[in-house]
Tab-separated table of N, CA and C in Angstrom:
chain	number	residue	atom	x	y	z
V	40	MET	N	0.830	-1.187	0.000
V	40	MET	CA	0.000	0.000	0.000
V	40	MET	C	0.875	1.252	0.000
V	41	ALA	N	2.063	1.171	0.601
V	41	ALA	CA	2.946	2.330	0.650
V	41	ALA	C	3.357	2.777	-0.754
V	42	ASN	N	3.612	1.827	-1.644
V	42	ASN	CA	4.001	2.185	-3.016
V	42	ASN	C	2.861	2.870	-3.756
V	43	VAL	N	1.644	2.390	-3.559
V	43	VAL	CA	0.478	3.002	-4.202
V	43	VAL	C	0.287	4.413	-3.664
V	44	TRP	N	0.401	4.574	-2.356
V	44	TRP	CA	0.272	5.893	-1.758
V	44	TRP	C	1.317	6.840	-2.342
V	45	GLN	N	2.550	6.351	-2.528
V	45	GLN	CA	3.613	7.193	-3.076
V	45	GLN	C	3.294	7.629	-4.502
V	46	LEU	N	2.683	6.754	-5.297
V	46	LEU	CA	2.263	7.142	-6.657
V	46	LEU	C	1.290	8.322	-6.592
V	47	PHE	N	0.306	8.201	-5.709
V	47	PHE	CA	-0.664	9.292	-5.548
V	47	PHE	C	0.030	10.553	-5.025
V	48	ARG	N	0.914	10.401	-4.060
V	48	ARG	CA	1.583	11.563	-3.454
V	48	ARG	C	2.420	12.293	-4.493
V	49	ASP	N	3.172	11.549	-5.300
V	49	ASP	CA	3.997	12.188	-6.330
V	49	ASP	C	3.125	12.979	-7.301
V	50	TYR	N	2.031	12.395	-7.726
V	50	TYR	CA	1.111	13.074	-8.641
V	50	TYR	C	0.529	14.320	-7.973
V	51	ALA	N	0.063	14.163	-6.743
V	51	ALA	CA	-0.565	15.278	-6.026
V	51	ALA	C	0.407	16.431	-5.822
V	52	THR	N	1.636	16.114	-5.475
V	52	THR	CA	2.634	17.150	-5.225
V	52	THR	C	2.839	18.027	-6.455
V	53	ILE	N	2.760	17.422	-7.609
V	53	ILE	CA	2.975	18.162	-8.857
V	53	ILE	C	1.795	19.069	-9.197
V	54	ILE	N	0.573	18.607	-8.959
V	54	ILE	CA	-0.588	19.343	-9.465
V	54	ILE	C	-1.238	20.317	-8.494
V	55	ILE	N	-1.052	20.130	-7.189
V	55	ILE	CA	-1.873	20.908	-6.254
V	55	ILE	C	-1.628	22.408	-6.288
V	56	GLN	N	-0.415	22.834	-6.562
V	56	GLN	CA	-0.146	24.269	-6.524
V	56	GLN	C	-1.004	25.034	-7.525
V	57	THR	N	-1.127	24.500	-8.731
V	57	THR	CA	-1.950	25.196	-9.723
V	57	THR	C	-3.420	24.836	-9.577
V	58	GLU	N	-3.719	23.561	-9.368
V	58	GLU	CA	-5.118	23.123	-9.319
V	58	GLU	C	-5.882	23.694	-8.121
V	59	LEU	N	-5.200	23.942	-7.024
V	59	LEU	CA	-5.875	24.469	-5.845
V	59	LEU	C	-5.616	25.962	-5.637
V	60	GLY	N	-5.036	26.599	-6.642
V	60	GLY	CA	-4.844	28.047	-6.589
V	60	GLY	C	-3.823	28.495	-5.563
V	61	LEU	N	-2.829	27.669	-5.279
V	61	LEU	CA	-1.813	28.062	-4.304
V	61	LEU	C	-0.771	28.993	-4.897
V	62	CYS	N	-0.536	28.867	-6.192
V	62	CYS	CA	0.450	29.721	-6.858
V	62	CYS	C	-0.178	31.040	-7.262
V	63	LEU	N	0.561	32.084	-7.034
V	63	LEU	CA	0.160	33.402	-7.534
V	63	LEU	C	1.012	33.711	-8.757
V	64	PRO	N	0.586	34.657	-9.567
V	64	PRO	CA	1.388	35.016	-10.744
V	64	PRO	C	2.806	35.411	-10.343
V	65	ILE	N	3.747	35.144	-11.202
V	65	ILE	CA	5.163	35.385	-10.931
V	65	ILE	C	5.448	36.855	-10.613
V	66	TYR	N	4.625	37.755	-11.111
V	66	TYR	CA	4.842	39.177	-10.876
V	66	TYR	C	4.232	39.667	-9.556
V	67	SER	N	3.714	38.772	-8.738
V	67	SER	CA	3.150	39.152	-7.441
V	67	SER	C	4.229	39.748	-6.543
V	68	GLU	N	3.789	40.533	-5.585
V	68	GLU	CA	4.713	41.149	-4.640
V	68	GLU	C	5.477	40.088	-3.856
V	69	HIS	N	6.709	40.399	-3.511
V	69	HIS	CA	7.537	39.487	-2.719
V	69	HIS	C	6.822	39.157	-1.403
V	70	GLY	N	6.709	37.891	-1.103
V	70	GLY	CA	6.063	37.447	0.129
V	70	GLY	C	4.561	37.282	0.042
V	71	GLU	N	3.959	37.790	-1.023
V	71	GLU	CA	2.504	37.715	-1.173
V	71	GLU	C	2.027	36.258	-1.296
V	72	GLU	N	2.779	35.439	-2.032
V	72	GLU	CA	2.380	34.049	-2.195
V	72	GLU	C	2.471	33.285	-0.876
V	73	VAL	N	3.473	33.567	-0.091
V	73	VAL	CA	3.619	32.909	1.212
V	73	VAL	C	2.411	33.217	2.086
V	74	ALA	N	2.024	34.474	2.136
V	74	ALA	CA	0.858	34.873	2.927
V	74	ALA	C	-0.417	34.243	2.367
V	75	HIS	N	-0.514	34.203	1.050
V	75	HIS	CA	-1.680	33.605	0.394
V	75	HIS	C	-1.818	32.129	0.787
V	76	LYS	N	-0.742	31.371	0.656
V	76	LYS	CA	-0.772	29.945	1.002
V	76	LYS	C	-1.097	29.737	2.480
V	77	ALA	N	-0.506	30.546	3.326
V	77	ALA	CA	-0.739	30.400	4.766
V	77	ALA	C	-2.208	30.638	5.121
V	78	THR	N	-2.907	31.407	4.302
V	78	THR	CA	-4.329	31.663	4.514
V	78	THR	C	-5.200	30.582	3.866
V	79	VAL	N	-4.854	30.177	2.659
V	79	VAL	CA	-5.682	29.261	1.880
V	79	VAL	C	-5.576	27.806	2.364
V	80	VAL	N	-4.384	27.365	2.694
V	80	VAL	CA	-4.180	25.951	3.029
V	80	VAL	C	-5.045	25.488	4.201
V	81	PRO	N	-5.134	26.227	5.300
V	81	PRO	CA	-6.009	25.746	6.383
V	81	PRO	C	-7.466	25.582	5.951
V	82	GLU	N	-7.947	26.464	5.083
V	82	GLU	CA	-9.325	26.328	4.586
V	82	GLU	C	-9.485	25.098	3.699
V	83	LEU	N	-8.468	24.813	2.906
V	83	LEU	CA	-8.518	23.614	2.064
V	83	LEU	C	-8.528	22.342	2.910
V	84	LEU	N	-7.738	22.334	3.963
V	84	LEU	CA	-7.634	21.140	4.813
V	84	LEU	C	-8.872	20.936	5.683
V	85	LYS	N	-9.546	22.024	6.022
V	85	LYS	CA	-10.741	21.944	6.859
V	85	LYS	C	-11.825	21.116	6.167
V	86	ASP	N	-12.337	20.133	6.858
V	86	ASP	CA	-13.431	19.282	6.348
V	86	ASP	C	-13.118	18.644	4.995
V	87	LEU	N	-11.831	18.451	4.726
V	87	LEU	CA	-11.406	17.852	3.450
V	87	LEU	C	-11.893	18.654	2.246
V	88	ASN	N	-11.978	19.966	2.394
V	88	ASN	CA	-12.483	20.838	1.322
V	88	ASN	C	-11.726	20.663	0.007
V	89	PHE	N	-10.464	20.287	0.074
V	89	PHE	CA	-9.656	20.130	-1.137
V	89	PHE	C	-10.169	19.010	-2.043
V	90	LEU	N	-11.032	18.154	-1.522
V	90	LEU	CA	-11.560	17.034	-2.310
V	90	LEU	C	-12.907	17.331	-2.965
V	91	HIS	N	-13.513	18.437	-2.599
V	91	HIS	CA	-14.881	18.707	-3.028
V	91	HIS	C	-14.935	19.809	-4.084
V	92	LYS	N	-16.035	19.808	-4.821
V	92	LYS	CA	-16.260	20.828	-5.850
V	92	LYS	C	-17.505	21.616	-5.473
V	93	ILE	N	-17.414	22.918	-5.577
V	93	ILE	CA	-18.563	23.785	-5.328
V	93	ILE	C	-19.140	24.186	-6.680
V	94	GLU	N	-20.434	23.939	-6.834
V	94	GLU	CA	-21.133	24.286	-8.073
V	94	GLU	C	-22.402	25.060	-7.725
V	95	LEU	N	-22.861	25.826	-8.684
V	95	LEU	CA	-24.159	26.478	-8.543
V	95	LEU	C	-25.206	25.585	-9.182
V	96	ASP	N	-26.303	25.360	-8.462
V	96	ASP	CA	-27.381	24.567	-9.049
V	96	ASP	C	-28.235	25.456	-9.949
V	97	GLY	N	-29.313	24.933	-10.466
V	97	GLY	CA	-30.182	25.670	-11.383
V	97	GLY	C	-30.788	26.923	-10.782
V	98	ASN	N	-30.844	26.982	-9.448
V	98	ASN	CA	-31.403	28.145	-8.748
V	98	ASN	C	-30.329	29.113	-8.272
V	99	GLY	N	-29.087	28.867	-8.658
V	99	GLY	CA	-27.996	29.741	-8.246
V	99	GLY	C	-27.524	29.496	-6.823
V	100	ILE	N	-27.894	28.366	-6.255
V	100	ILE	CA	-27.489	28.024	-4.884
V	100	ILE	C	-26.252	27.131	-4.952
V	101	GLU	N	-25.254	27.462	-4.119
V	101	GLU	CA	-24.030	26.666	-4.091
V	101	GLU	C	-24.300	25.264	-3.568
V	102	GLN	N	-23.756	24.291	-4.272
V	102	GLN	CA	-23.851	22.892	-3.869
V	102	GLN	C	-22.444	22.343	-3.730
V	103	CYS	N	-22.197	21.633	-2.652
V	103	CYS	CA	-20.905	20.998	-2.439
V	103	CYS	C	-20.981	19.572	-2.971
V	104	ARG	N	-20.187	19.284	-3.975
V	104	ARG	CA	-20.145	17.959	-4.592
V	104	ARG	C	-18.989	17.185	-3.948
V	105	LEU	N	-19.336	16.296	-3.030
V	105	LEU	CA	-18.347	15.572	-2.241
V	105	LEU	C	-17.476	14.661	-3.109
V	106	LEU	N	-16.169	14.799	-2.927
V	106	LEU	CA	-15.159	13.988	-3.622
V	106	LEU	C	-15.156	14.188	-5.126
V	107	GLU	N	-15.655	15.326	-5.599
V	107	GLU	CA	-15.761	15.563	-7.039
V	107	GLU	C	-14.875	16.689	-7.563
V	108	ALA	N	-13.890	17.118	-6.789
V	108	ALA	CA	-12.983	18.133	-7.319
V	108	ALA	C	-12.402	17.600	-8.626
V	109	ASP	N	-12.445	18.406	-9.666
V	109	ASP	CA	-12.037	17.953	-10.996
V	109	ASP	C	-10.627	17.362	-11.000
V	110	TYR	N	-9.677	18.064	-10.383
V	110	TYR	CA	-8.300	17.580	-10.381
V	110	TYR	C	-8.198	16.233	-9.653
V	111	PHE	N	-9.013	16.047	-8.605
V	111	PHE	CA	-8.974	14.811	-7.822
V	111	PHE	C	-9.497	13.636	-8.641
V	112	VAL	N	-10.588	13.848	-9.346
V	112	VAL	CA	-11.148	12.797	-10.197
V	112	VAL	C	-10.137	12.429	-11.280
V	113	GLU	N	-9.520	13.443	-11.889
V	113	GLU	CA	-8.490	13.188	-12.914
V	113	GLU	C	-7.319	12.417	-12.325
V	114	MET	N	-6.921	12.745	-11.114
V	114	MET	CA	-5.813	12.050	-10.466
V	114	MET	C	-6.134	10.573	-10.279
V	115	ILE	N	-7.352	10.274	-9.842
V	115	ILE	CA	-7.753	8.887	-9.656
V	115	ILE	C	-7.686	8.152	-10.999
V	116	VAL	N	-8.225	8.764	-12.037
V	116	VAL	CA	-8.193	8.146	-13.366
V	116	VAL	C	-6.750	7.897	-13.799
V	117	HIS	N	-5.920	8.914	-13.706
V	117	HIS	CA	-4.534	8.786	-14.174
V	117	HIS	C	-3.749	7.753	-13.392
V	118	VAL	N	-3.776	7.849	-12.094
V	118	VAL	CA	-2.950	6.945	-11.287
V	118	VAL	C	-3.462	5.513	-11.364
V	119	VAL	N	-4.762	5.321	-11.234
V	119	VAL	CA	-5.294	3.956	-11.225
V	119	VAL	C	-5.117	3.270	-12.573
V	120	TRP	N	-5.372	3.969	-13.666
V	120	TRP	CA	-5.290	3.302	-14.963
V	120	TRP	C	-3.905	3.388	-15.583
V	121	GLN	N	-3.282	4.539	-15.584
V	121	GLN	CA	-1.986	4.649	-16.247
V	121	GLN	C	-0.880	3.895	-15.516
V	122	LYS	N	-1.036	3.697	-14.236
V	122	LYS	CA	-0.034	2.945	-13.474
V	122	LYS	C	-0.408	1.469	-13.327
V	123	GLY	N	-1.507	1.059	-13.944
V	123	GLY	CA	-1.888	-0.348	-13.955
V	123	GLY	C	-2.576	-0.851	-12.701
V	124	LEU	N	-2.955	0.047	-11.804
V	124	LEU	CA	-3.595	-0.382	-10.560
V	124	LEU	C	-4.995	-0.924	-10.780
V	125	HIS	N	-5.595	-0.591	-11.916
V	125	HIS	CA	-6.960	-1.049	-12.203
V	125	HIS	C	-7.069	-2.570	-12.188
V	126	ARG	N	-5.968	-3.254	-12.397
V	126	ARG	CA	-5.986	-4.722	-12.379
V	126	ARG	C	-6.199	-5.291	-10.976
V	127	TYR	N	-5.997	-4.458	-9.963
V	127	TYR	CA	-6.027	-4.941	-8.577
V	127	TYR	C	-7.179	-4.389	-7.750
V	128	ILE	N	-8.065	-3.626	-8.370
V	128	ILE	CA	-9.175	-3.048	-7.612
V	128	ILE	C	-10.504	-3.445	-8.225
V	129	ASP	N	-11.527	-3.390	-7.405
V	129	ASP	CA	-12.887	-3.672	-7.855
V	129	ASP	C	-13.418	-2.396	-8.502
V	130	PRO	N	-13.669	-2.400	-9.802
V	130	PRO	CA	-14.114	-1.175	-10.472
V	130	PRO	C	-15.484	-0.688	-9.994
V	131	ALA	N	-16.221	-1.549	-9.323
V	131	ALA	CA	-17.528	-1.133	-8.811
V	131	ALA	C	-17.413	-0.470	-7.443
V	132	ARG	N	-16.215	-0.476	-6.870
V	132	ARG	CA	-16.047	0.096	-5.533
V	132	ARG	C	-14.634	0.687	-5.421
V	133	LEU	N	-14.535	1.961	-5.694
V	133	LEU	CA	-13.249	2.652	-5.718
V	133	LEU	C	-12.891	3.302	-4.386
V	134	ASP	N	-13.553	2.920	-3.313
V	134	ASP	CA	-13.376	3.583	-2.018
V	134	ASP	C	-11.910	3.661	-1.586
V	135	SER	N	-11.202	2.548	-1.653
V	135	SER	CA	-9.802	2.540	-1.205
V	135	SER	C	-8.934	3.455	-2.057
V	136	ALA	N	-9.144	3.431	-3.372
V	136	ALA	CA	-8.372	4.313	-4.255
V	136	ALA	C	-8.678	5.776	-3.947
V	137	MET	N	-9.942	6.087	-3.705
V	137	MET	CA	-10.325	7.462	-3.374
V	137	MET	C	-9.680	7.883	-2.043
V	138	ALA	N	-9.695	6.994	-1.058
V	138	ALA	CA	-9.127	7.319	0.248
V	138	ALA	C	-7.604	7.450	0.177
V	139	LEU	N	-6.951	6.559	-0.561
V	139	LEU	CA	-5.495	6.657	-0.731
V	139	LEU	C	-5.121	7.956	-1.437
V	140	GLY	N	-5.828	8.242	-2.527
V	140	GLY	CA	-5.558	9.474	-3.265
V	140	GLY	C	-5.809	10.705	-2.422
V	141	GLY	N	-6.914	10.710	-1.694
V	141	GLY	CA	-7.240	11.850	-0.841
V	141	GLY	C	-6.224	12.059	0.269
V	142	ALA	N	-5.763	10.975	0.870
V	142	ALA	CA	-4.750	11.084	1.928
V	142	ALA	C	-3.440	11.626	1.364
V	143	ALA	N	-3.115	11.219	0.146
V	143	ALA	CA	-1.898	11.721	-0.496
V	143	ALA	C	-2.011	13.213	-0.796
V	144	VAL	N	-3.162	13.645	-1.285
V	144	VAL	CA	-3.355	15.077	-1.555
V	144	VAL	C	-3.292	15.857	-0.248
V	145	HIS	N	-3.923	15.347	0.787
V	145	HIS	CA	-3.882	16.006	2.101
V	145	HIS	C	-2.440	16.248	2.528
V	146	ASN	N	-1.619	15.228	2.398
V	146	ASN	CA	-0.214	15.348	2.785
V	146	ASN	C	0.499	16.401	1.943
V	147	ALA	N	0.227	16.402	0.634
V	147	ALA	CA	0.861	17.365	-0.264
V	147	ALA	C	0.407	18.794	0.025
V	148	VAL	N	-0.869	18.981	0.319
V	148	VAL	CA	-1.384	20.321	0.640
V	148	VAL	C	-0.819	20.783	1.978
V	149	LYS	N	-0.819	19.894	2.942
V	149	LYS	CA	-0.340	20.250	4.287
V	149	LYS	C	1.118	20.721	4.270
V	150	ALA	N	1.891	20.265	3.312
V	150	ALA	CA	3.290	20.681	3.202
V	150	ALA	C	3.423	22.185	2.954
V	151	HIS	N	2.334	22.844	2.566
V	151	HIS	CA	2.360	24.290	2.286
V	151	HIS	C	1.673	25.102	3.390
V	152	ARG	N	1.399	24.500	4.524
V	152	ARG	CA	0.607	25.141	5.576
V	152	ARG	C	1.235	26.411	6.137
V	153	THR	N	2.546	26.535	6.099
V	153	THR	CA	3.196	27.748	6.596
V	153	THR	C	3.333	28.809	5.512
V	154	GLY	N	2.962	28.448	4.291
V	154	GLY	CA	3.127	29.355	3.164
V	154	GLY	C	4.344	29.006	2.332
V	155	ARG	N	5.237	28.255	2.908
V	155	ARG	CA	6.420	27.763	2.203
V	155	ARG	C	6.380	26.241	2.240
V	156	PHE	N	6.990	25.613	1.249
V	156	PHE	CA	7.009	24.154	1.224
V	156	PHE	C	7.854	23.646	2.385
V	157	ASP	N	7.270	22.768	3.160
V	157	ASP	CA	7.960	22.127	4.280
V	157	ASP	C	7.443	20.698	4.328
V	158	SER	N	8.249	19.768	3.863
V	158	SER	CA	7.812	18.377	3.762
V	158	SER	C	7.177	17.909	5.061
V	159	VAL	N	6.058	17.231	4.925
V	159	VAL	CA	5.279	16.771	6.071
V	159	VAL	C	5.587	15.310	6.325
V	160	ASP	N	5.690	14.976	7.583
V	160	ASP	CA	5.888	13.586	7.971
V	160	ASP	C	4.747	12.757	7.395
V	161	ALA	N	5.102	11.765	6.661
V	161	ALA	CA	4.094	10.888	6.069
V	161	ALA	C	4.042	9.574	6.850
V	162	SER	N	4.048	9.711	8.155
V	162	SER	CA	4.038	8.516	8.997
V	162	SER	C	2.771	7.715	8.754
V	163	ALA	N	2.865	6.454	9.066
V	163	ALA	CA	1.719	5.565	8.887
V	163	ALA	C	0.521	6.059	9.683
V	164	GLU	N	0.750	6.560	10.886
V	164	GLU	CA	-0.356	7.014	11.730
V	164	GLU	C	-1.045	8.240	11.129
V	165	GLN	N	-0.254	9.225	10.692
V	165	GLN	CA	-0.811	10.442	10.102
V	165	GLN	C	-1.588	10.090	8.841
V	166	PHE	N	-1.008	9.253	7.997
V	166	PHE	CA	-1.667	8.833	6.767
V	166	PHE	C	-2.962	8.080	7.080
V	167	TYR	N	-2.883	7.153	8.022
V	167	TYR	CA	-4.024	6.305	8.351
V	167	TYR	C	-5.199	7.137	8.863
V	168	ASP	N	-4.924	8.166	9.660
V	168	ASP	CA	-5.999	9.013	10.193
V	168	ASP	C	-6.782	9.678	9.066
V	169	VAL	N	-6.075	10.240	8.100
V	169	VAL	CA	-6.745	10.908	6.979
V	169	VAL	C	-7.440	9.871	6.098
V	170	TYR	N	-6.777	8.766	5.835
V	170	TYR	CA	-7.352	7.674	5.053
V	170	TYR	C	-8.673	7.229	5.685
V	171	GLN	N	-8.669	7.020	6.995
V	171	GLN	CA	-9.881	6.592	7.703
V	171	GLN	C	-10.965	7.669	7.662
V	172	SER	N	-10.573	8.938	7.751
V	172	SER	CA	-11.552	10.035	7.670
V	172	SER	C	-12.265	10.022	6.319
V	173	ILE	N	-11.504	9.777	5.266
V	173	ILE	CA	-12.096	9.752	3.926
V	173	ILE	C	-12.994	8.528	3.768
V	174	LEU	N	-12.552	7.380	4.270
V	174	LEU	CA	-13.422	6.200	4.230
V	174	LEU	C	-14.699	6.438	5.030
V	175	GLY	N	-14.590	7.147	6.152
V	175	GLY	CA	-15.772	7.500	6.943
V	175	GLY	C	-16.723	8.393	6.157
V	176	LEU	N	-16.161	9.358	5.435
V	176	LEU	CA	-16.974	10.219	4.584
V	176	LEU	C	-17.680	9.389	3.512
V	177	ILE	N	-16.972	8.463	2.907
V	177	ILE	CA	-17.576	7.611	1.880
V	177	ILE	C	-18.696	6.767	2.490
V	178	ASP	N	-18.499	6.275	3.705
V	178	ASP	CA	-19.561	5.517	4.382
V	178	ASP	C	-20.804	6.389	4.592
V	179	ARG	N	-20.596	7.652	4.980
V	179	ARG	CA	-21.728	8.571	5.167
V	179	ARG	C	-22.409	8.862	3.831
V	180	ILE	N	-21.635	8.985	2.781
V	180	ILE	CA	-22.203	9.193	1.448
V	180	ILE	C	-23.048	7.986	1.052
V	181	ARG	N	-22.531	6.809	1.279
V	181	ARG	CA	-23.248	5.579	0.909
V	181	ARG	C	-24.517	5.387	1.739
V	182	ALA	N	-24.579	5.998	2.918
V	182	ALA	CA	-25.765	5.869	3.780
V	182	ALA	C	-26.918	6.761	3.324
V	183	ASP	N	-26.631	7.761	2.511
V	183	ASP	CA	-27.650	8.689	2.020
V	183	ASP	C	-28.005	8.304	0.581
V	184	PRO	N	-29.262	7.976	0.312
V	184	PRO	CA	-29.623	7.484	-1.036
V	184	PRO	C	-29.236	8.435	-2.177
V	185	ALA	N	-29.467	9.719	-2.023
V	185	ALA	CA	-29.151	10.657	-3.105
V	185	ALA	C	-27.638	10.780	-3.295
V	186	LEU	N	-26.914	10.906	-2.190
V	186	LEU	CA	-25.459	11.011	-2.287
V	186	LEU	C	-24.849	9.712	-2.810
V	187	ARG	N	-25.410	8.585	-2.391
V	187	ARG	CA	-24.910	7.288	-2.849
V	187	ARG	C	-25.066	7.164	-4.365
V	188	ALA	N	-26.225	7.557	-4.885
V	188	ALA	CA	-26.459	7.476	-6.328
V	188	ALA	C	-25.443	8.340	-7.081
V	189	ARG	N	-25.189	9.529	-6.586
V	189	ARG	CA	-24.238	10.423	-7.241
V	189	ARG	C	-22.820	9.842	-7.178
V	190	TYR	N	-22.448	9.302	-6.014
V	190	TYR	CA	-21.114	8.715	-5.842
V	190	TYR	C	-20.935	7.491	-6.749
V	191	GLU	N	-21.943	6.656	-6.832
V	191	GLU	CA	-21.848	5.479	-7.697
V	191	GLU	C	-21.748	5.886	-9.168
V	192	THR	N	-22.429	6.946	-9.549
V	192	THR	CA	-22.298	7.469	-10.910
V	192	THR	C	-20.878	7.972	-11.140
V	193	LEU	N	-20.335	8.674	-10.144
V	193	LEU	CA	-18.953	9.155	-10.229
V	193	LEU	C	-17.998	7.975	-10.412
V	194	GLU	N	-18.177	6.923	-9.639
V	194	GLU	CA	-17.314	5.742	-9.773
V	194	GLU	C	-17.406	5.163	-11.190
V	195	GLN	N	-18.616	5.083	-11.718
V	195	GLN	CA	-18.806	4.551	-13.072
V	195	GLN	C	-18.105	5.421	-14.115
V	196	LEU	N	-18.213	6.731	-13.948
V	196	LEU	CA	-17.544	7.653	-14.877
V	196	LEU	C	-16.033	7.512	-14.809
V	197	ILE	N	-15.501	7.380	-13.602
V	197	ILE	CA	-14.050	7.214	-13.439
V	197	ILE	C	-13.589	5.952	-14.158
V	198	VAL	N	-14.316	4.860	-13.978
V	198	VAL	CA	-13.965	3.598	-14.635
V	198	VAL	C	-14.061	3.744	-16.150
V	199	THR	N	-15.125	4.364	-16.624
V	199	THR	CA	-15.304	4.557	-18.065
V	199	THR	C	-14.167	5.392	-18.640
V	200	TRP	N	-13.838	6.512	-17.989
V	200	TRP	CA	-12.754	7.374	-18.485
V	200	TRP	C	-11.427	6.631	-18.482
V	201	GLY	N	-11.169	5.917	-17.406
V	201	GLY	CA	-9.915	5.177	-17.318
V	201	GLY	C	-9.793	4.122	-18.401
V	202	ARG	N	-10.856	3.377	-18.611
V	202	ARG	CA	-10.835	2.324	-19.635
V	202	ARG	C	-10.692	2.931	-21.033
V	203	GLU	N	-11.393	4.040	-21.283
V	203	GLU	CA	-11.287	4.691	-22.592
V	203	GLU	C	-9.880	5.203	-22.840
V	204	ARG	N	-9.313	5.852	-21.849
V	204	ARG	CA	-7.979	6.440	-22.015
V	204	ARG	C	-6.904	5.381	-22.214
V	205	MET	N	-7.129	4.211	-21.669
V	205	MET	CA	-6.154	3.127	-21.820
V	205	MET	C	-6.549	2.194	-22.967
V	206	ASP	N	-7.651	2.521	-23.643
V	206	ASP	CA	-8.142	1.741	-24.776
V	206	ASP	C	-8.396	0.285	-24.382
V	207	LEU	N	-8.926	0.088	-23.167
V	207	LEU	CA	-9.169	-1.256	-22.657
V	207	LEU	C	-10.428	-1.883	-23.220
V	208	ASP	N	-11.304	-1.088	-23.819
V	208	ASP	CA	-12.528	-1.630	-24.381
V	208	ASP	C	-12.394	-1.891	-25.879
V	209	SER	N	-11.224	-1.624	-26.403
V	209	SER	CA	-11.003	-1.759	-27.849
V	209	SER	C	-10.762	-3.214	-28.228
V	210	ASP	N	-11.216	-3.569	-29.405
V	210	ASP	CA	-10.948	-4.897	-29.949
V	210	ASP	C	-9.785	-4.846	-30.922
V	211	SER	N	-9.000	-3.765	-30.875
V	211	SER	CA	-7.925	-3.591	-31.855
V	211	SER	C	-6.874	-4.694	-31.753
V	212	ASP	N	-6.724	-5.305	-30.585
V	212	ASP	CA	-5.746	-6.376	-30.446
V	212	ASP	C	-6.150	-7.594	-31.278
V	213	ASP	N	-7.454	-7.763	-31.504
V	213	ASP	CA	-7.930	-8.904	-32.286
V	213	ASP	C	-7.609	-8.744	-33.764
V	214	ASP	N	-7.341	-7.515	-34.194
V	214	ASP	CA	-7.101	-7.249	-35.615
V	214	ASP	C	-5.672	-7.577	-36.037
V	215	GLU	N	-4.805	-7.822	-35.082
V	215	GLU	CA	-3.386	-8.026	-35.413
V	215	GLU	C	-3.099	-9.402	-35.911
């Protein structure tokens, strides 16, 4: 599991600065980015906000889409399929992959909590706590019929995108 977590962590470390708005334009005032990160990171870490997407519904009311942050969904697709992990997971239940990926992103975001990059201890205990929190969130989602339906649709979309991107549904191998 440590190797899988490291795959997610490496991916997360690369994308979070731009995907979560941690980077400011290069022409920003000296020190402005440090202050920005020190303010933004705690809000992202609170309630696992970094994993969720905020959308406006048809009435203009903000809706929090749990575990649907675009970059996070893309990360799951990329890491699970491009690294071959899809062979070892149940495509109908991506809970562990979501929790591993989320824990890795948490660790990568937390490294910027002071405004400057400071590598965070990735101890088994620290990782496990966040991993368990995400699994707990998934359990709560599965307990609510509407949220469960949306989450299961998300899982299906992730599997479909992953299979398409890896051309796993193609019969092209039969043509050779």
